[in-house]
Coordinates of C-alpha atoms in Angstrom, one line a residue:
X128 CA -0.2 -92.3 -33.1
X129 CA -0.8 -91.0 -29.9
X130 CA 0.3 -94.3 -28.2
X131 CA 3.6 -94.2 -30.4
X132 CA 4.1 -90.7 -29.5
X133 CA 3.7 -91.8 -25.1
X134 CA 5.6 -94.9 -26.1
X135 CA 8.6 -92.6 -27.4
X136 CA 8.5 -90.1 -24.9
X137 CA 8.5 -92.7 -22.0
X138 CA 11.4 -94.3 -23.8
X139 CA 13.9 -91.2 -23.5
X140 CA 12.9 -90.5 -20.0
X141 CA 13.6 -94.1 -19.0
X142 CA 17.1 -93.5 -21.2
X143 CA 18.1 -90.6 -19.1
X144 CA 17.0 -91.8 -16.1
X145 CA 19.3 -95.3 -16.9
X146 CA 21.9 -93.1 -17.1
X147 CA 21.4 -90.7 -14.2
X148 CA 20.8 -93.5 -11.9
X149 CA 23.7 -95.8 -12.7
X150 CA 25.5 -93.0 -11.4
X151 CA 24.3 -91.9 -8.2
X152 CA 20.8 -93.0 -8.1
X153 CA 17.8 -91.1 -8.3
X154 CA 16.4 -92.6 -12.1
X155 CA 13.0 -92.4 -10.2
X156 CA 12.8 -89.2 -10.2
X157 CA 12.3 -88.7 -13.8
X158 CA 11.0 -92.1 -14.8
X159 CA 8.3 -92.1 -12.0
X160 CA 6.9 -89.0 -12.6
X161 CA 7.0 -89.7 -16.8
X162 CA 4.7 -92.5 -16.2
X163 CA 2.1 -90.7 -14.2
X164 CA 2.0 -87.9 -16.3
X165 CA 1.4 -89.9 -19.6
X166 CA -1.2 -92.7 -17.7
X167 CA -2.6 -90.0 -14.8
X168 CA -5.9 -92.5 -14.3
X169 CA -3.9 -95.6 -13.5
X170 CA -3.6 -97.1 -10.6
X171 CA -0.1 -95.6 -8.7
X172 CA 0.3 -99.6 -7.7
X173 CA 0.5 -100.6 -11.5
X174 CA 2.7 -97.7 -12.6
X175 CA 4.9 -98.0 -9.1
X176 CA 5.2 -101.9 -10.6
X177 CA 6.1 -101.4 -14.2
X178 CA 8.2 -98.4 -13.1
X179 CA 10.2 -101.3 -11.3
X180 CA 10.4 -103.7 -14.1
X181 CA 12.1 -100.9 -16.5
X182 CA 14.4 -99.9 -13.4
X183 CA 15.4 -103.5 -12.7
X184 CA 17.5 -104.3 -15.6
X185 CA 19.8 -101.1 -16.1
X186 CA 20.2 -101.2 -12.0
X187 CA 21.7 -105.0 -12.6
X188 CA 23.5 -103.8 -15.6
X189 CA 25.0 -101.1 -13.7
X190 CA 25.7 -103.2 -10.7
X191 CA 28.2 -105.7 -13.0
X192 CA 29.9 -102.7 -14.7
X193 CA 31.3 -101.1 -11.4
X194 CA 32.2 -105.0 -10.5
X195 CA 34.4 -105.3 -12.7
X196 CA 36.3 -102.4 -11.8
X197 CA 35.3 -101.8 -8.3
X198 CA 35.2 -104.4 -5.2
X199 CA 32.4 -105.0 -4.1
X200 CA 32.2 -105.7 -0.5
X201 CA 30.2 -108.7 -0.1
X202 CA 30.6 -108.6 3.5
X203 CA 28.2 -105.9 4.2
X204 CA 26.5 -105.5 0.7
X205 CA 24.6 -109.2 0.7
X206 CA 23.4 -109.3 4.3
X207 CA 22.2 -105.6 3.5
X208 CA 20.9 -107.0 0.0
X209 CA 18.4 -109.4 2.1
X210 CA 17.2 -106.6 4.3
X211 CA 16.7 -104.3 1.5
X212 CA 14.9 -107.3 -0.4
X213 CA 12.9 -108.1 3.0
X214 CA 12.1 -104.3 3.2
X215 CA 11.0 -103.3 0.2
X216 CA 8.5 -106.2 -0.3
X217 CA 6.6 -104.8 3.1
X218 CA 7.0 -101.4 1.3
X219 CA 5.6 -102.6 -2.1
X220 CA 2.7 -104.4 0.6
X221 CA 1.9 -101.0 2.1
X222 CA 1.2 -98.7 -1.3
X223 CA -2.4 -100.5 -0.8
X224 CA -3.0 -99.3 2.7
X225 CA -1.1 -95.6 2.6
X226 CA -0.6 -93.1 0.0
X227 CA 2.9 -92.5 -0.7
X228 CA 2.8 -88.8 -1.5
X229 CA 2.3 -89.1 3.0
X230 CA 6.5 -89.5 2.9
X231 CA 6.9 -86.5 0.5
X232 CA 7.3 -83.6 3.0
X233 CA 9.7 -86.2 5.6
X234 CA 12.0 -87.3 2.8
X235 CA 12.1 -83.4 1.4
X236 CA 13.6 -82.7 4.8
X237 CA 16.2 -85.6 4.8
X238 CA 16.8 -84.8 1.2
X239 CA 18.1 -80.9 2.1
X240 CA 20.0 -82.3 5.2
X241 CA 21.9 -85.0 2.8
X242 CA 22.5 -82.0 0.2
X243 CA 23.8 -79.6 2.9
X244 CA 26.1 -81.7 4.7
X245 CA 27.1 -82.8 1.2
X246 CA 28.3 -79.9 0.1
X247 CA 30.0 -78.6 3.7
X248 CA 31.8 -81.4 3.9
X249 CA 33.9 -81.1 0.8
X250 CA 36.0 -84.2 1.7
X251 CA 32.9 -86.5 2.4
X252 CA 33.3 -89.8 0.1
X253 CA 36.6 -88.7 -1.8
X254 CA 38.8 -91.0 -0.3
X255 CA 37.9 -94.5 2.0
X256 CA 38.0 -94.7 5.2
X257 CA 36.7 -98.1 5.5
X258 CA 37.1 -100.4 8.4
X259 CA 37.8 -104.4 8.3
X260 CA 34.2 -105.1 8.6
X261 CA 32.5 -106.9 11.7
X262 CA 29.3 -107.1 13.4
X263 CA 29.0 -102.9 13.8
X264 CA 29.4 -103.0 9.8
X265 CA 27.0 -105.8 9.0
X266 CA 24.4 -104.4 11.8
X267 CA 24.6 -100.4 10.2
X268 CA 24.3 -102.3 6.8
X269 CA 21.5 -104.4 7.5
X270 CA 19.6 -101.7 9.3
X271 CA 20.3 -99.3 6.1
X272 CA 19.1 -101.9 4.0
X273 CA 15.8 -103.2 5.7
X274 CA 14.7 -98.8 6.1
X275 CA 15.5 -97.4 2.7
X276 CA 14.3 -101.1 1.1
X277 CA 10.7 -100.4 2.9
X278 CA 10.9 -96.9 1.3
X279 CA 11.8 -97.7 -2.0
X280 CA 8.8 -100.5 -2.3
X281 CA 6.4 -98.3 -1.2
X282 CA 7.7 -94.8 -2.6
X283 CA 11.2 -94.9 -4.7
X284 CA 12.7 -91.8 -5.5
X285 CA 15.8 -90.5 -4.7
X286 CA 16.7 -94.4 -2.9
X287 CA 19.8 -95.2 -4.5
X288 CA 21.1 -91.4 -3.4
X289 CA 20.4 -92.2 0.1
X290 CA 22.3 -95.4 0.1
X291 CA 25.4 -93.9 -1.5
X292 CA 24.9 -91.0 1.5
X293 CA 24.7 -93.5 4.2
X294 CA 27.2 -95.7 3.2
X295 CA 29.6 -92.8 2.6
X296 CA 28.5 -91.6 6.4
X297 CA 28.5 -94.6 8.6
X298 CA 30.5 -97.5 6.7
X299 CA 33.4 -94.8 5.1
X300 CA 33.4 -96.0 1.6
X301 CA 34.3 -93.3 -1.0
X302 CA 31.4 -92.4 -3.7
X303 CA 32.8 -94.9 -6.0
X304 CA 32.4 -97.8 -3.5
X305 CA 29.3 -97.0 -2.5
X306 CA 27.4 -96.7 -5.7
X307 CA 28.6 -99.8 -6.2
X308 CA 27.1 -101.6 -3.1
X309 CA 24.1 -99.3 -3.4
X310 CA 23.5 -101.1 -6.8
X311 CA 23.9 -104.2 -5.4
X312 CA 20.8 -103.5 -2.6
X313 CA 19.0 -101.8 -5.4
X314 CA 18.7 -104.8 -7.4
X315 CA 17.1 -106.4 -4.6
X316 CA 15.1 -103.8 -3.5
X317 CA 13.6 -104.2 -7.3
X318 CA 13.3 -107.4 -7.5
X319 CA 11.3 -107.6 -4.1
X320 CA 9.0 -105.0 -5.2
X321 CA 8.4 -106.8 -8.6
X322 CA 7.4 -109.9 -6.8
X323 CA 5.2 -108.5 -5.1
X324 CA 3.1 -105.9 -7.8
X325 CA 3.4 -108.6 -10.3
X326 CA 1.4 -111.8 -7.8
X327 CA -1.5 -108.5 -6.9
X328 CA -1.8 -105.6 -9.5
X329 CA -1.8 -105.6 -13.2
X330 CA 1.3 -104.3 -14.9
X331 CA 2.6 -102.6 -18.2
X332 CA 4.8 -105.5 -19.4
X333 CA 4.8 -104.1 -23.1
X334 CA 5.5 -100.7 -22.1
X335 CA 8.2 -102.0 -19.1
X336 CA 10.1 -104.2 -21.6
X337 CA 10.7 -100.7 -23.8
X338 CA 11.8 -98.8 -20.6
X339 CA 13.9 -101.8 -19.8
X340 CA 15.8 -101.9 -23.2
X341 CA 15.9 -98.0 -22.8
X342 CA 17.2 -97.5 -19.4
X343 CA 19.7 -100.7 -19.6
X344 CA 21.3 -98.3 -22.3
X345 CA 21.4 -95.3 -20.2
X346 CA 22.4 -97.1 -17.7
X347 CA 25.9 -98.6 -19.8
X348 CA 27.5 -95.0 -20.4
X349 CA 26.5 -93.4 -17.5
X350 CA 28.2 -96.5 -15.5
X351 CA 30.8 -96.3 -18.1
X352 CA 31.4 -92.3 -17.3
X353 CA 31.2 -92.9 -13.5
X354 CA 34.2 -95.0 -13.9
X355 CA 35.9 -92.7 -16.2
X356 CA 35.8 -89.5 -13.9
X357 CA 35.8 -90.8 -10.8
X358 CA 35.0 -90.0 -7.4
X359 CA 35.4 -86.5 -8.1
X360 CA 32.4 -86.9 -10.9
X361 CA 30.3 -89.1 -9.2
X362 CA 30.0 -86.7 -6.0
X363 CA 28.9 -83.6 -8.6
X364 CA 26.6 -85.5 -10.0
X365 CA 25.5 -86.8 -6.6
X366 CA 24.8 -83.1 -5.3
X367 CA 22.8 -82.5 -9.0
X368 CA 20.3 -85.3 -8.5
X369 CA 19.6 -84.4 -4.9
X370 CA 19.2 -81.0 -5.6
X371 CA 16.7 -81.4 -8.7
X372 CA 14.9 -84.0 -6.1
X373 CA 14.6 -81.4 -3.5
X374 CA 13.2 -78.9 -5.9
X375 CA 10.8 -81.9 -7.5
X376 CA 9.5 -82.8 -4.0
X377 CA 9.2 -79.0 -2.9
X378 CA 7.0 -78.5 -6.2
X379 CA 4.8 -81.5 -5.4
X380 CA 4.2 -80.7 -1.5
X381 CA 3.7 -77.1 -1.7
X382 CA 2.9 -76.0 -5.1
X383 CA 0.1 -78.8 -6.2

């Protein structure tokens, strides 16, 4: 019963963090946390690993349902796809050597400095200001992908968040346009990290495949919503996840 009763609960956190993170990112937040709270004596590498494989699925999901509404430019989201890929294999690599809560008080810091300049800049990501896209775009997009990859293998939360901020920032797509390259790294970013937890540490497959089914739902209508609303939407519910991840990472470096 009790296993049922984990088995459920993991379930709906997995379902709201589908949805949540089809949107703007940041499913890790409650999905990573879920699984360390109901299995507190496994190893972080094994729940980091089937954390990935119930990600992986709603992230790809998500990923075709902005496609088929939004272009994806392939010009700077597959060479950053490889980087991120490249990236967050190394970070996967390194969960073995470092412990990740190391990053927590760093990416609290960039976290409040995303937020802030978020919400001054009022016009940030509401309409495209995208160039033709050359070397500069590929170089910013490779570099974007090969540093948050690394970071997302070896930690994860809040990953597809900074992608949409950076993206926004440095390449001038709108909220829309950059969730949807952001999915498209994301999926590699999983994938890499998958590859590597599943050749070196045991993993949850029954308890991922759940989580998979779960989050793949979540991850349908809050795509579907995203596209719906709009920019407008996407960037309040940007500013909700990063401020719930500021006050999740503030918790767990001061508080604990």
């Amino acid at each position: 019963m009790e296993v049922e009763f984990l088995f459920l609960a993991l379930g709906v956190a997995a379902l709201f963090a589908g949805f949540v993170d089809s949107i703007v990112g940041g499913g890790g937040l409650i999905q990573l946390p879920a699984l360390f709270t109901a299995y507190p004596g496994v190893a972080p590498a094994t729940l980091f690993g089937t954390n990935k494989l119930a990600s992986v699925i709603g992230t790809t999901s998500a990923a075709i349902q902005y496609s088929r509404r939004v272009a994806i430019p392939w010009a700077v989201a597959a060479p950053g796809a490889v980087a991120a890929l490249v990236g967050s294999w190394f970070g996967a690599k390194a969960v073995a050597f470092l412990d990740p809560a190391l990053l927590r008080p760093l990416i609290l810091m960039l976290m409040v400095l995303v937020a802030v300049y978020t919400f001054v800049r009022k016009d940030l990501g509401s309409i495209s200001t995208e160039p033709i896209h050359g070397a500069r775009s590929v170089t910013l997009a490779v570099s974007i992908g090969a540093v948050v990859g690394f970071y997302d293998g070896f930690f994860g939360p809040g990953t597809g968040s900074f992608l949409i901020f950076l993206f926004i920032r440095f390449l001038g797509m709108d909220f829309l346009r950059a969730s949807v390259t952001a999915k498209i790294l994301n999926v590699a970013t999983n994938v890499a990290a998958i590859a590597y937890f599943a050749g070196n540490v045991e993993l949850m497959w029954q308890l991922a495949a759940l989580m998979a089914v779960c989050n793949l739902t979540g991850s349908v209508v809050g795509s579907r919503m995203a596209m719906r609303h709009g920019t407008g939407f996407v960037r309040k519910m940007f500013l909700a996840v990063v401020s719930v991840l500021i006050a999740r990472l503030a918790y767990d470096t001061f508080l604990r």
